[in-house]
JSON list of C-alpha atoms in Angstrom, two decimals:
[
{"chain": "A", "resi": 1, "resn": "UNK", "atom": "CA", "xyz": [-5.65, -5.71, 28.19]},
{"chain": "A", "resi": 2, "resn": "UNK", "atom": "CA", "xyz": [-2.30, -6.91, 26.80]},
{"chain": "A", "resi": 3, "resn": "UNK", "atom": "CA", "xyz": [-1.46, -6.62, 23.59]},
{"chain": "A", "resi": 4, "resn": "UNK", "atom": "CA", "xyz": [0.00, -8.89, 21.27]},
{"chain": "A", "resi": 5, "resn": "UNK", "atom": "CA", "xyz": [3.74, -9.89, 22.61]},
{"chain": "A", "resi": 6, "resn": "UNK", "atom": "CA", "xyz": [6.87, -11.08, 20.57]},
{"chain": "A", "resi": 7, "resn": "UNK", "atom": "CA", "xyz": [9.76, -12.81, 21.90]},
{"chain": "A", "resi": 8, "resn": "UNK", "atom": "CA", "xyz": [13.01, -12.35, 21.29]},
{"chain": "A", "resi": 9, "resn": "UNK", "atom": "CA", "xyz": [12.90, -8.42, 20.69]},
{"chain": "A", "resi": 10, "resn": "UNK", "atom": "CA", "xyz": [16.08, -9.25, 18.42]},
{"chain": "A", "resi": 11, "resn": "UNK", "atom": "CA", "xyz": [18.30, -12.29, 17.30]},
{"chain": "A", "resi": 12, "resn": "UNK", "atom": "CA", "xyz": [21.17, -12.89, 16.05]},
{"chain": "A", "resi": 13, "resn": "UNK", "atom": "CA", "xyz": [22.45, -16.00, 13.92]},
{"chain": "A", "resi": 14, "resn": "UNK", "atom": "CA", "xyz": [25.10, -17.08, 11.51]},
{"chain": "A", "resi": 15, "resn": "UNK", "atom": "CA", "xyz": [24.01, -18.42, 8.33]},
{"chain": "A", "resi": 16, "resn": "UNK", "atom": "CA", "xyz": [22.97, -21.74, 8.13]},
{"chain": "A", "resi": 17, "resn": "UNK", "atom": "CA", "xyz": [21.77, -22.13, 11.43]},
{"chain": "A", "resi": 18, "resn": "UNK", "atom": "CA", "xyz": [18.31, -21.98, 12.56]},
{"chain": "A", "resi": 19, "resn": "UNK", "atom": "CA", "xyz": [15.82, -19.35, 14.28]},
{"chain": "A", "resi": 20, "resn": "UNK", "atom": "CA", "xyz": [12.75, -19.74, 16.73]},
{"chain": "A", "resi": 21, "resn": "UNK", "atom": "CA", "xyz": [10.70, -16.72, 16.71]},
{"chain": "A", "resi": 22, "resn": "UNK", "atom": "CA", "xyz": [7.36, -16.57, 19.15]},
{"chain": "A", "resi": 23, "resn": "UNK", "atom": "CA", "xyz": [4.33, -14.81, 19.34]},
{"chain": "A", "resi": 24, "resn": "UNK", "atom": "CA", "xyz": [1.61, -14.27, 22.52]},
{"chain": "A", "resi": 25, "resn": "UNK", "atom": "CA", "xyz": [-2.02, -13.60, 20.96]},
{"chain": "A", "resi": 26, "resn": "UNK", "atom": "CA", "xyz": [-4.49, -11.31, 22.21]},
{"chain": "A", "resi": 27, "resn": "UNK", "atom": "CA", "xyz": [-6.12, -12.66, 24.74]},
{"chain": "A", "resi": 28, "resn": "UNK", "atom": "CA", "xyz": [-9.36, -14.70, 23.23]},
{"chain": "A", "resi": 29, "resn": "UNK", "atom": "CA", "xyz": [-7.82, -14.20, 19.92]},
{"chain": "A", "resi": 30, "resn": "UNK", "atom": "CA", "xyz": [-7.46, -17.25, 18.18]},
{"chain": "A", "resi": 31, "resn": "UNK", "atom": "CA", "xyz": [-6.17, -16.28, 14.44]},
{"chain": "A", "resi": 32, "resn": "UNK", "atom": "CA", "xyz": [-1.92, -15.41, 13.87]},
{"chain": "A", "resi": 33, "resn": "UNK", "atom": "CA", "xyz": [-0.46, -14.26, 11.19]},
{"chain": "A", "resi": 34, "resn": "UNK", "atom": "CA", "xyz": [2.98, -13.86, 10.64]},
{"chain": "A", "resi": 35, "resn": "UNK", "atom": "CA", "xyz": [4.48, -11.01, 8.16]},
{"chain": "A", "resi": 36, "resn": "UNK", "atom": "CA", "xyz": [8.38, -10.21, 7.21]},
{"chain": "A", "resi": 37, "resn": "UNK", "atom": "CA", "xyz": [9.52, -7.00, 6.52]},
{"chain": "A", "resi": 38, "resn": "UNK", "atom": "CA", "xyz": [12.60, -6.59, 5.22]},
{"chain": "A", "resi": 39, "resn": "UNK", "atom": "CA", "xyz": [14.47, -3.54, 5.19]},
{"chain": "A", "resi": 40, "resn": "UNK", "atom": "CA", "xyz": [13.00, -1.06, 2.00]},
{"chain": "A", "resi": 41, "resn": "UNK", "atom": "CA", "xyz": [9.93, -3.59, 1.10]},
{"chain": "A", "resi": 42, "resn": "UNK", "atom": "CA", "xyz": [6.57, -3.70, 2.59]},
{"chain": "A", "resi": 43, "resn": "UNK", "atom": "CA", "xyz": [5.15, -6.18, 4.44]},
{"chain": "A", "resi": 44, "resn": "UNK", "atom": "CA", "xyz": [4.98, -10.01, 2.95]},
{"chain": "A", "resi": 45, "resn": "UNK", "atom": "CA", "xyz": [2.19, -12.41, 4.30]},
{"chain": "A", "resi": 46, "resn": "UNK", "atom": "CA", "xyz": [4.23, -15.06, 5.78]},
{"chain": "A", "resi": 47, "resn": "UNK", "atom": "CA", "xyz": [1.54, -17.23, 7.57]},
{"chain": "A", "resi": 48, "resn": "UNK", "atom": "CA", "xyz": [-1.76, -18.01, 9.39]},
{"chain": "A", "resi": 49, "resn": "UNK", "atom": "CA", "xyz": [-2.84, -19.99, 11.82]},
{"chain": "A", "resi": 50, "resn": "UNK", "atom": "CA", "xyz": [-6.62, -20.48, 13.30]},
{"chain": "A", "resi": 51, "resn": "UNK", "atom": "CA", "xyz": [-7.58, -22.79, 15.57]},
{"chain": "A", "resi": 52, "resn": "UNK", "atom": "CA", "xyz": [-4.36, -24.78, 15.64]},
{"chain": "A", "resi": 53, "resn": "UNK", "atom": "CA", "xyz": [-4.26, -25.29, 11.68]},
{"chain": "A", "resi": 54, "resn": "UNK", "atom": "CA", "xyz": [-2.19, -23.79, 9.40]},
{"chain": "A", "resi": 55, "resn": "UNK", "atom": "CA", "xyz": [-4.81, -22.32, 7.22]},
{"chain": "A", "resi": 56, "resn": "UNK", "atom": "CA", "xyz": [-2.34, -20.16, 4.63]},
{"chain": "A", "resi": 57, "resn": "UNK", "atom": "CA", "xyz": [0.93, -19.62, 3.53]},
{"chain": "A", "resi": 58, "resn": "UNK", "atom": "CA", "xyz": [2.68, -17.14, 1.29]},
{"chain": "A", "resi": 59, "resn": "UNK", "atom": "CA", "xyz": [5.24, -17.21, -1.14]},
{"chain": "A", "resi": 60, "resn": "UNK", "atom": "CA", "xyz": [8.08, -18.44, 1.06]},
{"chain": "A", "resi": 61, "resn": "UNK", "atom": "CA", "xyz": [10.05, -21.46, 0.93]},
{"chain": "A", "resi": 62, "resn": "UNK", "atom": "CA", "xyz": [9.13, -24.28, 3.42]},
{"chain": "A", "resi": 63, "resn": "UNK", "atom": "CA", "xyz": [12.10, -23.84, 5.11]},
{"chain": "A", "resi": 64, "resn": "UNK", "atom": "CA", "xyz": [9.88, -21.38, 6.84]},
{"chain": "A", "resi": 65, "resn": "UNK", "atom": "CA", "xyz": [7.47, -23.47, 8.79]},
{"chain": "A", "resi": 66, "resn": "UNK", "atom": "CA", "xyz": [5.42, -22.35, 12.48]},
{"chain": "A", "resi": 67, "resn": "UNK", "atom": "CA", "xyz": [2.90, -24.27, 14.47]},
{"chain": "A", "resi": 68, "resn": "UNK", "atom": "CA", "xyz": [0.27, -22.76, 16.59]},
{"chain": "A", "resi": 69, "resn": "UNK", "atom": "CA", "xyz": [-0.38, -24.25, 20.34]},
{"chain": "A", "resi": 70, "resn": "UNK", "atom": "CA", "xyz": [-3.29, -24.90, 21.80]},
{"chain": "A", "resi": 71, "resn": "UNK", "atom": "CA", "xyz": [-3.44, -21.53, 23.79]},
{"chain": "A", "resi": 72, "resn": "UNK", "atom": "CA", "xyz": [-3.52, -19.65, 20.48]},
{"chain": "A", "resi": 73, "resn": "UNK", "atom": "CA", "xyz": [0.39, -19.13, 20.73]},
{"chain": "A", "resi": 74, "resn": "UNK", "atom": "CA", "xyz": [2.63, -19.65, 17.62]},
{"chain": "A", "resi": 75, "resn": "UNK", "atom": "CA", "xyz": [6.38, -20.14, 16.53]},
{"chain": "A", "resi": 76, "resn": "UNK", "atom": "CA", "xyz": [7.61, -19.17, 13.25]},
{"chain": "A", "resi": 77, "resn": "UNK", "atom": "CA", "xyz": [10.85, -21.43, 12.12]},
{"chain": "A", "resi": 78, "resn": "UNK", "atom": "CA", "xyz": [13.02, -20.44, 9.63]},
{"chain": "A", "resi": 79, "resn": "UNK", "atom": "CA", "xyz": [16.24, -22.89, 8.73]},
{"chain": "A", "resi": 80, "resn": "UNK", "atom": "CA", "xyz": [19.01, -22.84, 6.76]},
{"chain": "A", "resi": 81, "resn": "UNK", "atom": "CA", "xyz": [19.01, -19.55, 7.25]},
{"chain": "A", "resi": 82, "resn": "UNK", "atom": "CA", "xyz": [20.41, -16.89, 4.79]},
{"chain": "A", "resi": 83, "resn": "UNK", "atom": "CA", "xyz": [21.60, -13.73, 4.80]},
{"chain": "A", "resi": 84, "resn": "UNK", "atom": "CA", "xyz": [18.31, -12.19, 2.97]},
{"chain": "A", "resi": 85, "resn": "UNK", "atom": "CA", "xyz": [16.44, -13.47, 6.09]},
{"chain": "A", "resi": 86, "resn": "UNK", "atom": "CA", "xyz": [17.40, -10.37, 7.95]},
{"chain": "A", "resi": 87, "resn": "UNK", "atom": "CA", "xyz": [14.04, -8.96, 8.23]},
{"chain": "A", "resi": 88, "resn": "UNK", "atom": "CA", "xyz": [11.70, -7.06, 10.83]},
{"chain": "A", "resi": 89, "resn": "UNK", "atom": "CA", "xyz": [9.53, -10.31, 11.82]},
{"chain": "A", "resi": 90, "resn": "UNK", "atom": "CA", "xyz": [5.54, -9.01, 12.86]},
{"chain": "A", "resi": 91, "resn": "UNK", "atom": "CA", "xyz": [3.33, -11.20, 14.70]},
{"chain": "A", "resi": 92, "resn": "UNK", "atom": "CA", "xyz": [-0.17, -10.15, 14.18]},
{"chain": "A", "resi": 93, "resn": "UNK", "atom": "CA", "xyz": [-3.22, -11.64, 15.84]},
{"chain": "A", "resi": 94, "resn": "UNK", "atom": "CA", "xyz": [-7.38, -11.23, 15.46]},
{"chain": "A", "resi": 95, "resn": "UNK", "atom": "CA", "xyz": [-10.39, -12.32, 17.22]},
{"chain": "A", "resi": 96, "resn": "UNK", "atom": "CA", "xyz": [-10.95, -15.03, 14.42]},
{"chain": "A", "resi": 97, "resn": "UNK", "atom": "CA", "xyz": [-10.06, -15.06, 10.86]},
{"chain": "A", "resi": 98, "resn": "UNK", "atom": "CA", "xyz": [-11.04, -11.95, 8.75]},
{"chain": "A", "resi": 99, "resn": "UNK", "atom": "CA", "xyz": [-11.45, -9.49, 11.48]},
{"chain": "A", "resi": 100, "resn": "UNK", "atom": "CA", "xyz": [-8.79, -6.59, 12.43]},
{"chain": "A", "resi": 101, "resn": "UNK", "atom": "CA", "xyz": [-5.63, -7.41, 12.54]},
{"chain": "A", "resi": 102, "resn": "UNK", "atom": "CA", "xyz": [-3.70, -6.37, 16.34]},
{"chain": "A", "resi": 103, "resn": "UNK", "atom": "CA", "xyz": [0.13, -6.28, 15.88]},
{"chain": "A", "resi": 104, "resn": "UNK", "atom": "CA", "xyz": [3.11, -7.07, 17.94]},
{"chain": "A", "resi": 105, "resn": "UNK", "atom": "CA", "xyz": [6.28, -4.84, 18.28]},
{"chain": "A", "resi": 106, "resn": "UNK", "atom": "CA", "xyz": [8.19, -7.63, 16.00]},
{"chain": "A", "resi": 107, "resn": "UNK", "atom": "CA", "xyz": [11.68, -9.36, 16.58]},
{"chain": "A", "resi": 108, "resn": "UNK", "atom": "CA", "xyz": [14.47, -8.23, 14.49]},
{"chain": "A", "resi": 109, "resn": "UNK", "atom": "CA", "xyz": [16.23, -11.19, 12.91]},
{"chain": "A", "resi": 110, "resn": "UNK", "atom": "CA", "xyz": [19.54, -10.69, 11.94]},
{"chain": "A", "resi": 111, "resn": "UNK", "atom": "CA", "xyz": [21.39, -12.94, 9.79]},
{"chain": "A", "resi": 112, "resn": "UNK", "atom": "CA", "xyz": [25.35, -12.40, 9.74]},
{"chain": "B", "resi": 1, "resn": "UNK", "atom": "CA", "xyz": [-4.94, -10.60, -8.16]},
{"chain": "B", "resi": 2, "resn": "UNK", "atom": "CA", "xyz": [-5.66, -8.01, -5.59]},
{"chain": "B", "resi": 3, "resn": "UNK", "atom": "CA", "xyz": [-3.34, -5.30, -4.86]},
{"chain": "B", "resi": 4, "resn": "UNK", "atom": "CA", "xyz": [-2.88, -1.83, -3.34]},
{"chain": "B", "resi": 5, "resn": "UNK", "atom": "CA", "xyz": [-0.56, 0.53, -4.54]},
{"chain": "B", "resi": 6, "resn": "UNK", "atom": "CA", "xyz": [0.44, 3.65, -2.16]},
{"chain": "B", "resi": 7, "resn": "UNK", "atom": "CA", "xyz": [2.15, 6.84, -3.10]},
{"chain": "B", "resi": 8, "resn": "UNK", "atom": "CA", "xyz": [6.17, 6.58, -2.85]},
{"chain": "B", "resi": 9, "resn": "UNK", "atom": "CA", "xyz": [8.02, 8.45, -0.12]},
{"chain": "B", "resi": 10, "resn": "UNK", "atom": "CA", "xyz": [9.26, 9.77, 1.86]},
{"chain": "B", "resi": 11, "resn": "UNK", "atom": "CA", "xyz": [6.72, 12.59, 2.47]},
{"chain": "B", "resi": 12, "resn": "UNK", "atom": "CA", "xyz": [8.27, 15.56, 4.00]},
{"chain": "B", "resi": 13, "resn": "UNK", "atom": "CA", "xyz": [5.91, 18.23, 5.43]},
{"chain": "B", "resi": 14, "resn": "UNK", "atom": "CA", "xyz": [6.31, 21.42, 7.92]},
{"chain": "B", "resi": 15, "resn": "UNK", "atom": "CA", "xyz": [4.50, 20.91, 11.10]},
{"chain": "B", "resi": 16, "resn": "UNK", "atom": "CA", "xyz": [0.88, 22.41, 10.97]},
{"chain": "B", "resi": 17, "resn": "UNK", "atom": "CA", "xyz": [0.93, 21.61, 6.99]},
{"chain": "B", "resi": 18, "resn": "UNK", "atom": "CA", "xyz": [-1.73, 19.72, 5.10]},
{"chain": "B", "resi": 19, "resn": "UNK", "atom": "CA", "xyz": [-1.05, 15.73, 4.96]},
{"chain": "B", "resi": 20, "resn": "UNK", "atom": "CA", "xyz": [-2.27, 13.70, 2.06]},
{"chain": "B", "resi": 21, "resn": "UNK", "atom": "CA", "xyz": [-1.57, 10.10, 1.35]},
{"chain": "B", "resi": 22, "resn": "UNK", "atom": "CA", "xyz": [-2.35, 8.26, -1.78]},
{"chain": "B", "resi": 23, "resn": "UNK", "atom": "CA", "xyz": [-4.06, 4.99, -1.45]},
{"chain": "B", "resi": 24, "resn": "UNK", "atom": "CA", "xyz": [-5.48, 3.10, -4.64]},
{"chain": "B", "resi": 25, "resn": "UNK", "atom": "CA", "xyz": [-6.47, -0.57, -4.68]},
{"chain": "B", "resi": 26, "resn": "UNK", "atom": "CA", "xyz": [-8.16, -3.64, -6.59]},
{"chain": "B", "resi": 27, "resn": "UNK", "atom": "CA", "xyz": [-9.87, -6.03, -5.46]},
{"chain": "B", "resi": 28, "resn": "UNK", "atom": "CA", "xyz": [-12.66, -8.77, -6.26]},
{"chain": "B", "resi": 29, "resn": "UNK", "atom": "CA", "xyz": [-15.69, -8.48, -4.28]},
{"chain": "B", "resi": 30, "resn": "UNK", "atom": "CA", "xyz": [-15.97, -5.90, -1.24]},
{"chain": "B", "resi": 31, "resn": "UNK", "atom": "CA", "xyz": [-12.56, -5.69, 0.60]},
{"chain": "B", "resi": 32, "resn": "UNK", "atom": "CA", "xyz": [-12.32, -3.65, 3.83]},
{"chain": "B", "resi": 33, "resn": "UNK", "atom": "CA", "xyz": [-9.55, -1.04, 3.86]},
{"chain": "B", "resi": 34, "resn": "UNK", "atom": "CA", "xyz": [-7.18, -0.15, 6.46]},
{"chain": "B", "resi": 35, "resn": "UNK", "atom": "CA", "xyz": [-4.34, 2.33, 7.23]},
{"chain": "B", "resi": 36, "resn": "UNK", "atom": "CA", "xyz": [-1.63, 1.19, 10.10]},
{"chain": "B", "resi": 37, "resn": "UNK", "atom": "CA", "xyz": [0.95, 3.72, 11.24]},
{"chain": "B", "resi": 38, "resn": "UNK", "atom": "CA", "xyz": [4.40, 1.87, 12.69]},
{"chain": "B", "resi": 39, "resn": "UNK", "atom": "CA", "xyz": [6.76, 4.57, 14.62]},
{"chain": "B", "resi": 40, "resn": "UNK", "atom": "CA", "xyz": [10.17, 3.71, 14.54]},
{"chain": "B", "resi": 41, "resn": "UNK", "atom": "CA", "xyz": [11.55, 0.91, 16.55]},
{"chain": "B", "resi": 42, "resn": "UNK", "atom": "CA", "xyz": [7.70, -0.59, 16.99]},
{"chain": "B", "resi": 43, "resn": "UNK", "atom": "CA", "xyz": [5.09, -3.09, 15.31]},
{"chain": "B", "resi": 44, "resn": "UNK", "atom": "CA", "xyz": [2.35, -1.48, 13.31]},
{"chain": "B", "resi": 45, "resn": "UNK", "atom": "CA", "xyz": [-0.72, -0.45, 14.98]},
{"chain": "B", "resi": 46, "resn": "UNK", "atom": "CA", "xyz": [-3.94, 0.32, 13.62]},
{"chain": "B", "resi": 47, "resn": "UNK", "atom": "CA", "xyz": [-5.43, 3.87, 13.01]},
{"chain": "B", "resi": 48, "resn": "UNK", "atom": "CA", "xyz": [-8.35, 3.17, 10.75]},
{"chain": "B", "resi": 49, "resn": "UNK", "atom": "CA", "xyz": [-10.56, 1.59, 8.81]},
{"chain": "B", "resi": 50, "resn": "UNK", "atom": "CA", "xyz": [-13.35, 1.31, 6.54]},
{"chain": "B", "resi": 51, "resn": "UNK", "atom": "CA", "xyz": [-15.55, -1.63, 5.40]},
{"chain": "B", "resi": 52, "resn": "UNK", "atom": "CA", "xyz": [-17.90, -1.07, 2.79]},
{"chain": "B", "resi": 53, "resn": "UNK", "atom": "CA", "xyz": [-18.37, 1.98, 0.32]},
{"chain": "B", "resi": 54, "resn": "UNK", "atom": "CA", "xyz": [-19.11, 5.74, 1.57]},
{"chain": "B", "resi": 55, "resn": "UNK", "atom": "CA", "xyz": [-17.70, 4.59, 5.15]},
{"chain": "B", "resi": 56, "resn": "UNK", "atom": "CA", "xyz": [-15.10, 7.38, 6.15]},
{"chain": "B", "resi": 57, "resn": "UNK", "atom": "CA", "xyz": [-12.49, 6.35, 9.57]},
{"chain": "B", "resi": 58, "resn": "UNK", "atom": "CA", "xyz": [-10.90, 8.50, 11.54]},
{"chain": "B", "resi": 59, "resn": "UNK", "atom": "CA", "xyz": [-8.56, 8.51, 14.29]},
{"chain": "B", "resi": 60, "resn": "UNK", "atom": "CA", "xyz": [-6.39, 11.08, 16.03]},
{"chain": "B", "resi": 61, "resn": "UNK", "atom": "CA", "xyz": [-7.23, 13.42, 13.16]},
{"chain": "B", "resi": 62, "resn": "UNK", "atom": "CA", "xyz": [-6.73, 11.55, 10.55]},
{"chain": "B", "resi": 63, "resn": "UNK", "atom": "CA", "xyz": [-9.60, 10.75, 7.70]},
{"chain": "B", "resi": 64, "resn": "UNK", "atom": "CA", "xyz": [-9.75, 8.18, 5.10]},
{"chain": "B", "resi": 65, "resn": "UNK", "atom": "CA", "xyz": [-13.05, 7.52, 2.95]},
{"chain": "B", "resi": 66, "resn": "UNK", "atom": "CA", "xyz": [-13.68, 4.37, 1.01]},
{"chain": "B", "resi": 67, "resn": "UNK", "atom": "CA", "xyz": [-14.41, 5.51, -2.43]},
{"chain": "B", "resi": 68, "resn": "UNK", "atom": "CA", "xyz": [-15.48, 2.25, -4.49]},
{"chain": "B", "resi": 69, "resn": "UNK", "atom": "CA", "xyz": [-15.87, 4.62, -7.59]},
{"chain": "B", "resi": 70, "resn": "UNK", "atom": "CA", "xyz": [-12.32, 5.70, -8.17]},
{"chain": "B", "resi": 71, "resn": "UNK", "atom": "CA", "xyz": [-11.29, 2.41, -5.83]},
{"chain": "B", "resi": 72, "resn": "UNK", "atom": "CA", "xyz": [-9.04, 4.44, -3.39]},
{"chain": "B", "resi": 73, "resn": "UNK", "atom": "CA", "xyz": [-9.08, 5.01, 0.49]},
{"chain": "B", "resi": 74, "resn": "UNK", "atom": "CA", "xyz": [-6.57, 8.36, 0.64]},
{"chain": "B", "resi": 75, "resn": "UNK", "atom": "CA", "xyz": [-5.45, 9.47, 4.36]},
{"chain": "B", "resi": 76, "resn": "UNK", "atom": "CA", "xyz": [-5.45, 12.89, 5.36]},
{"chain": "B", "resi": 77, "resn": "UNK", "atom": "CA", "xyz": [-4.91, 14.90, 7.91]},
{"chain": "B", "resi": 78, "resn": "UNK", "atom": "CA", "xyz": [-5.67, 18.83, 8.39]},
{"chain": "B", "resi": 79, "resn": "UNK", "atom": "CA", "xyz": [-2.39, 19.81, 10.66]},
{"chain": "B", "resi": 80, "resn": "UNK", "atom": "CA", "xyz": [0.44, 17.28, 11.07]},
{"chain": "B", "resi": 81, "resn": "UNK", "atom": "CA", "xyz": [2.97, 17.39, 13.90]},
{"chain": "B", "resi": 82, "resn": "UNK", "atom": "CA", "xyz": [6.04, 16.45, 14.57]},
{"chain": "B", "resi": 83, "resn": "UNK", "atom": "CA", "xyz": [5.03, 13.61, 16.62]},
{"chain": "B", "resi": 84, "resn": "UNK", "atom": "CA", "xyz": [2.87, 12.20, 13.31]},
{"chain": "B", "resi": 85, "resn": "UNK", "atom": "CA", "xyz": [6.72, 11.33, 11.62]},
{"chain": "B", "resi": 86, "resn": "UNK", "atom": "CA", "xyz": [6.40, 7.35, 10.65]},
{"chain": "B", "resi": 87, "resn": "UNK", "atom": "CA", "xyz": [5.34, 4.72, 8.46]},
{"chain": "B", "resi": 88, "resn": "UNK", "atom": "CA", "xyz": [2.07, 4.83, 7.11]},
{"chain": "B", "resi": 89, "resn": "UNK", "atom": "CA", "xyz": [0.65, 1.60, 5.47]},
{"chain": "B", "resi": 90, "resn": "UNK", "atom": "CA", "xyz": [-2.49, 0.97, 3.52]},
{"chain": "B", "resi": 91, "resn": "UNK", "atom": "CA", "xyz": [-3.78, -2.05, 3.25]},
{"chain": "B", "resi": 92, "resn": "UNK", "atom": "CA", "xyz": [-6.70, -4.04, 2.44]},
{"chain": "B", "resi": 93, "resn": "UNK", "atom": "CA", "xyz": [-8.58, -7.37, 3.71]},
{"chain": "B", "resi": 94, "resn": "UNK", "atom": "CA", "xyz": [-10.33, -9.08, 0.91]},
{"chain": "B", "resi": 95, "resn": "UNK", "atom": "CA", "xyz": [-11.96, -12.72, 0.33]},
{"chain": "B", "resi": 96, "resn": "UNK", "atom": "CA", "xyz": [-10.55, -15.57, -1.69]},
{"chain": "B", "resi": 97, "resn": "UNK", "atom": "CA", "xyz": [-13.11, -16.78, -3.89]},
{"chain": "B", "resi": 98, "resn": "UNK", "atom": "CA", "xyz": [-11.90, -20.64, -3.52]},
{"chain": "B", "resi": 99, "resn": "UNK", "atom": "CA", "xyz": [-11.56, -21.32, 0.19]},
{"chain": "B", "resi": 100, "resn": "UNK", "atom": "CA", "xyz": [-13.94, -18.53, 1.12]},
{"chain": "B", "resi": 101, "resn": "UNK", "atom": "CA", "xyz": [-11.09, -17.53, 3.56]},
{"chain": "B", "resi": 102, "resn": "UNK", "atom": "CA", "xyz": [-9.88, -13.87, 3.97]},
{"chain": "B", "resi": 103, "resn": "UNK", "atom": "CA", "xyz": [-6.29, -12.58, 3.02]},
{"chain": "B", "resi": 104, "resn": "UNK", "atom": "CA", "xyz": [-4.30, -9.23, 3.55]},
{"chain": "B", "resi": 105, "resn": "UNK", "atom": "CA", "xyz": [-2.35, -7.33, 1.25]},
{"chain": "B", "resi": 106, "resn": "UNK", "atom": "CA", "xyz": [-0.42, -4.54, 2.40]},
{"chain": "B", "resi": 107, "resn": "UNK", "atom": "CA", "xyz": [0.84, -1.29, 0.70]},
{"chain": "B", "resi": 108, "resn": "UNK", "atom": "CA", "xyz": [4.79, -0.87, 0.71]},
{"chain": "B", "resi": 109, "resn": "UNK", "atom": "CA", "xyz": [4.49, 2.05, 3.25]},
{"chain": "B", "resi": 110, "resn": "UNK", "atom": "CA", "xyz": [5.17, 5.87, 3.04]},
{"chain": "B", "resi": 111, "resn": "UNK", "atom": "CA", "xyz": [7.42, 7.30, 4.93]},
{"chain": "B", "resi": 112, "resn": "UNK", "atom": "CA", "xyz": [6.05, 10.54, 6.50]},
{"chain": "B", "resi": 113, "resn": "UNK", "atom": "CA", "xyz": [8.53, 13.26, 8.46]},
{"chain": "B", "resi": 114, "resn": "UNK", "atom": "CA", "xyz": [7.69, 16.08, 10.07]},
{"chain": "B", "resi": 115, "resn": "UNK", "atom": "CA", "xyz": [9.79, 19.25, 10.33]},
{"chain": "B", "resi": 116, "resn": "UNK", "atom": "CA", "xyz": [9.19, 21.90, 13.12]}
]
C-alpha cells in the first residue's frame, strides 16, 4: 500500500512570489493535515482538511491557505512569501479525523 | 492549553547503551500519546503509541508506557544502535472541548546519535 506522497521533494522561490505545495493521501484516507517545520523548532499544526472542508487552522497568517479535492488530495498555498517561510513542509494523512496520523517525506521550501 | 514538553538534545549515546527519552504532557480529558521517529532527509513515521492509561507501545525495541499519574509517556530502549540516530518526537492527540474535534500537539524533538 502506498504511503502518503508529497510533491515537489524541494522548491525554490524568491520572496514575494508564491508556492504550491501537494499532498497524495493514503489511500481511503480522507483527513490531511499539514505541519511546518522550520529549521531548530518542532512541528507547527498548519492545517486540516476532512471531507473537503477545512475543519482547522493554526496560528498562521491567511496568506497560508490549501483546499482539499474531492479524491482526498490537498494543496497548501503560501503567498507573499518570506524568507522565514523556509521550512520542512509535512503532509500527514488519517483514516478520518482523530485517528493515527501517516506522514509524507515533506517538500523543502526554500525561500531566497 | 495542552502541551507536551520533551527533554532537550541532542542525546548522544555509545551503541549497545541504555536510551531514555523524557516525555511529560497536559492535557484535558484522555489524550492518546505518540512517539514518531524522522531519519534524516525523511517525513516522520510512527513507532508507537498508547491510548488510555497503563497501555505500554512498543516497536522495534522501543517501550513507552502511558502513566496518567505523573502524566508522562517516556521512550526507552534497552540497546541502541547506530542505525537508531534521528529525531524522536512525542506527541499527543487530544479533544477540543468546543467543536468536539481532535487536535495534535507535538514535542520539539530530541535529537538522538549514536556512536559505534
Amino acid at each position: 500500500e502506498a504511503g502518503v506522497t508529497q510533491s515537489p521533494t524541494h522548491l525554490i522561490k524568491t520572496r514575494g512570489q508564491q508556492a504550491t505545495l501537494r499532498c497524495s493521501p493514503i489511500s481511503g484516507h480522507t483527513s490531511v493535515y499539514w505541519y511546518q517545520q522550520a529549521l531548530g523548532l518542532g512541528l507547527q499544526f498548519l492545517l486540516w482538511y476532512d471531507e473537503g472542508e477545512e475543519r482547522n487552522r493554526g496560528n498562521f497568517p491567511p496568506r497560508f491557505s490549501g483546499r482539499q479535492f474531492p479524491n482526498y488530495s490537498s494543496e497548501l498555498n503560501v503567498n507573499a512569501l518570506e524568507l522565514e517561510d523556509s521550512a520542512l513542509y509535512l503532509c500527514a494523512s488519517s483514516l478520518e479525523q482523530g485517528n493515527t496520523q501517516y506522514f509524507g517525506p515533506g517538500t523543502r521550501l526554500t525561500v531566497l | 492549553g495542552d502541551s507536551v514538553t520533551q527533554m532537550e538534545g541532542p542525546v548522544t549515546l555509545s551503541e549497545e547503551a541504555f536510551l531514555t527519552i523524557n516525555c511529560t504532557y497536559t492535557a484535558t480529558g484522555y489524550p492518546s500519546l505518540f512517539w514518531y521517529v524522522q531519519y534524516p532527509g525523511e517525513g516522520l513515521q510512527l513507532l508507537l503509541k498508547a491510548t488510555k492509561a497503563d497501555d505500554k507501545g512498543s516497536n522495534k525495541g522501543f517501550e513507552a508506557t502511558y502513566r496518567k499519574e505523573t502524566t508522562s509517556f517516556h521512550l526507552e530502549k534497552g540497546s541502541v544502535q547506530v542505525s537508531d540516530s534521528a529525531v524522536y518526537f512525542c506527541a499527543l492527540r487530544g479533544e477540543t472541548l468546543t467543536s468536539g474535534t481532535y487536535k495534535y500537539i507535538f514535542g520539539t524533538g530530541t535529537r538522538l546519535k549514536v556512536l559505534a
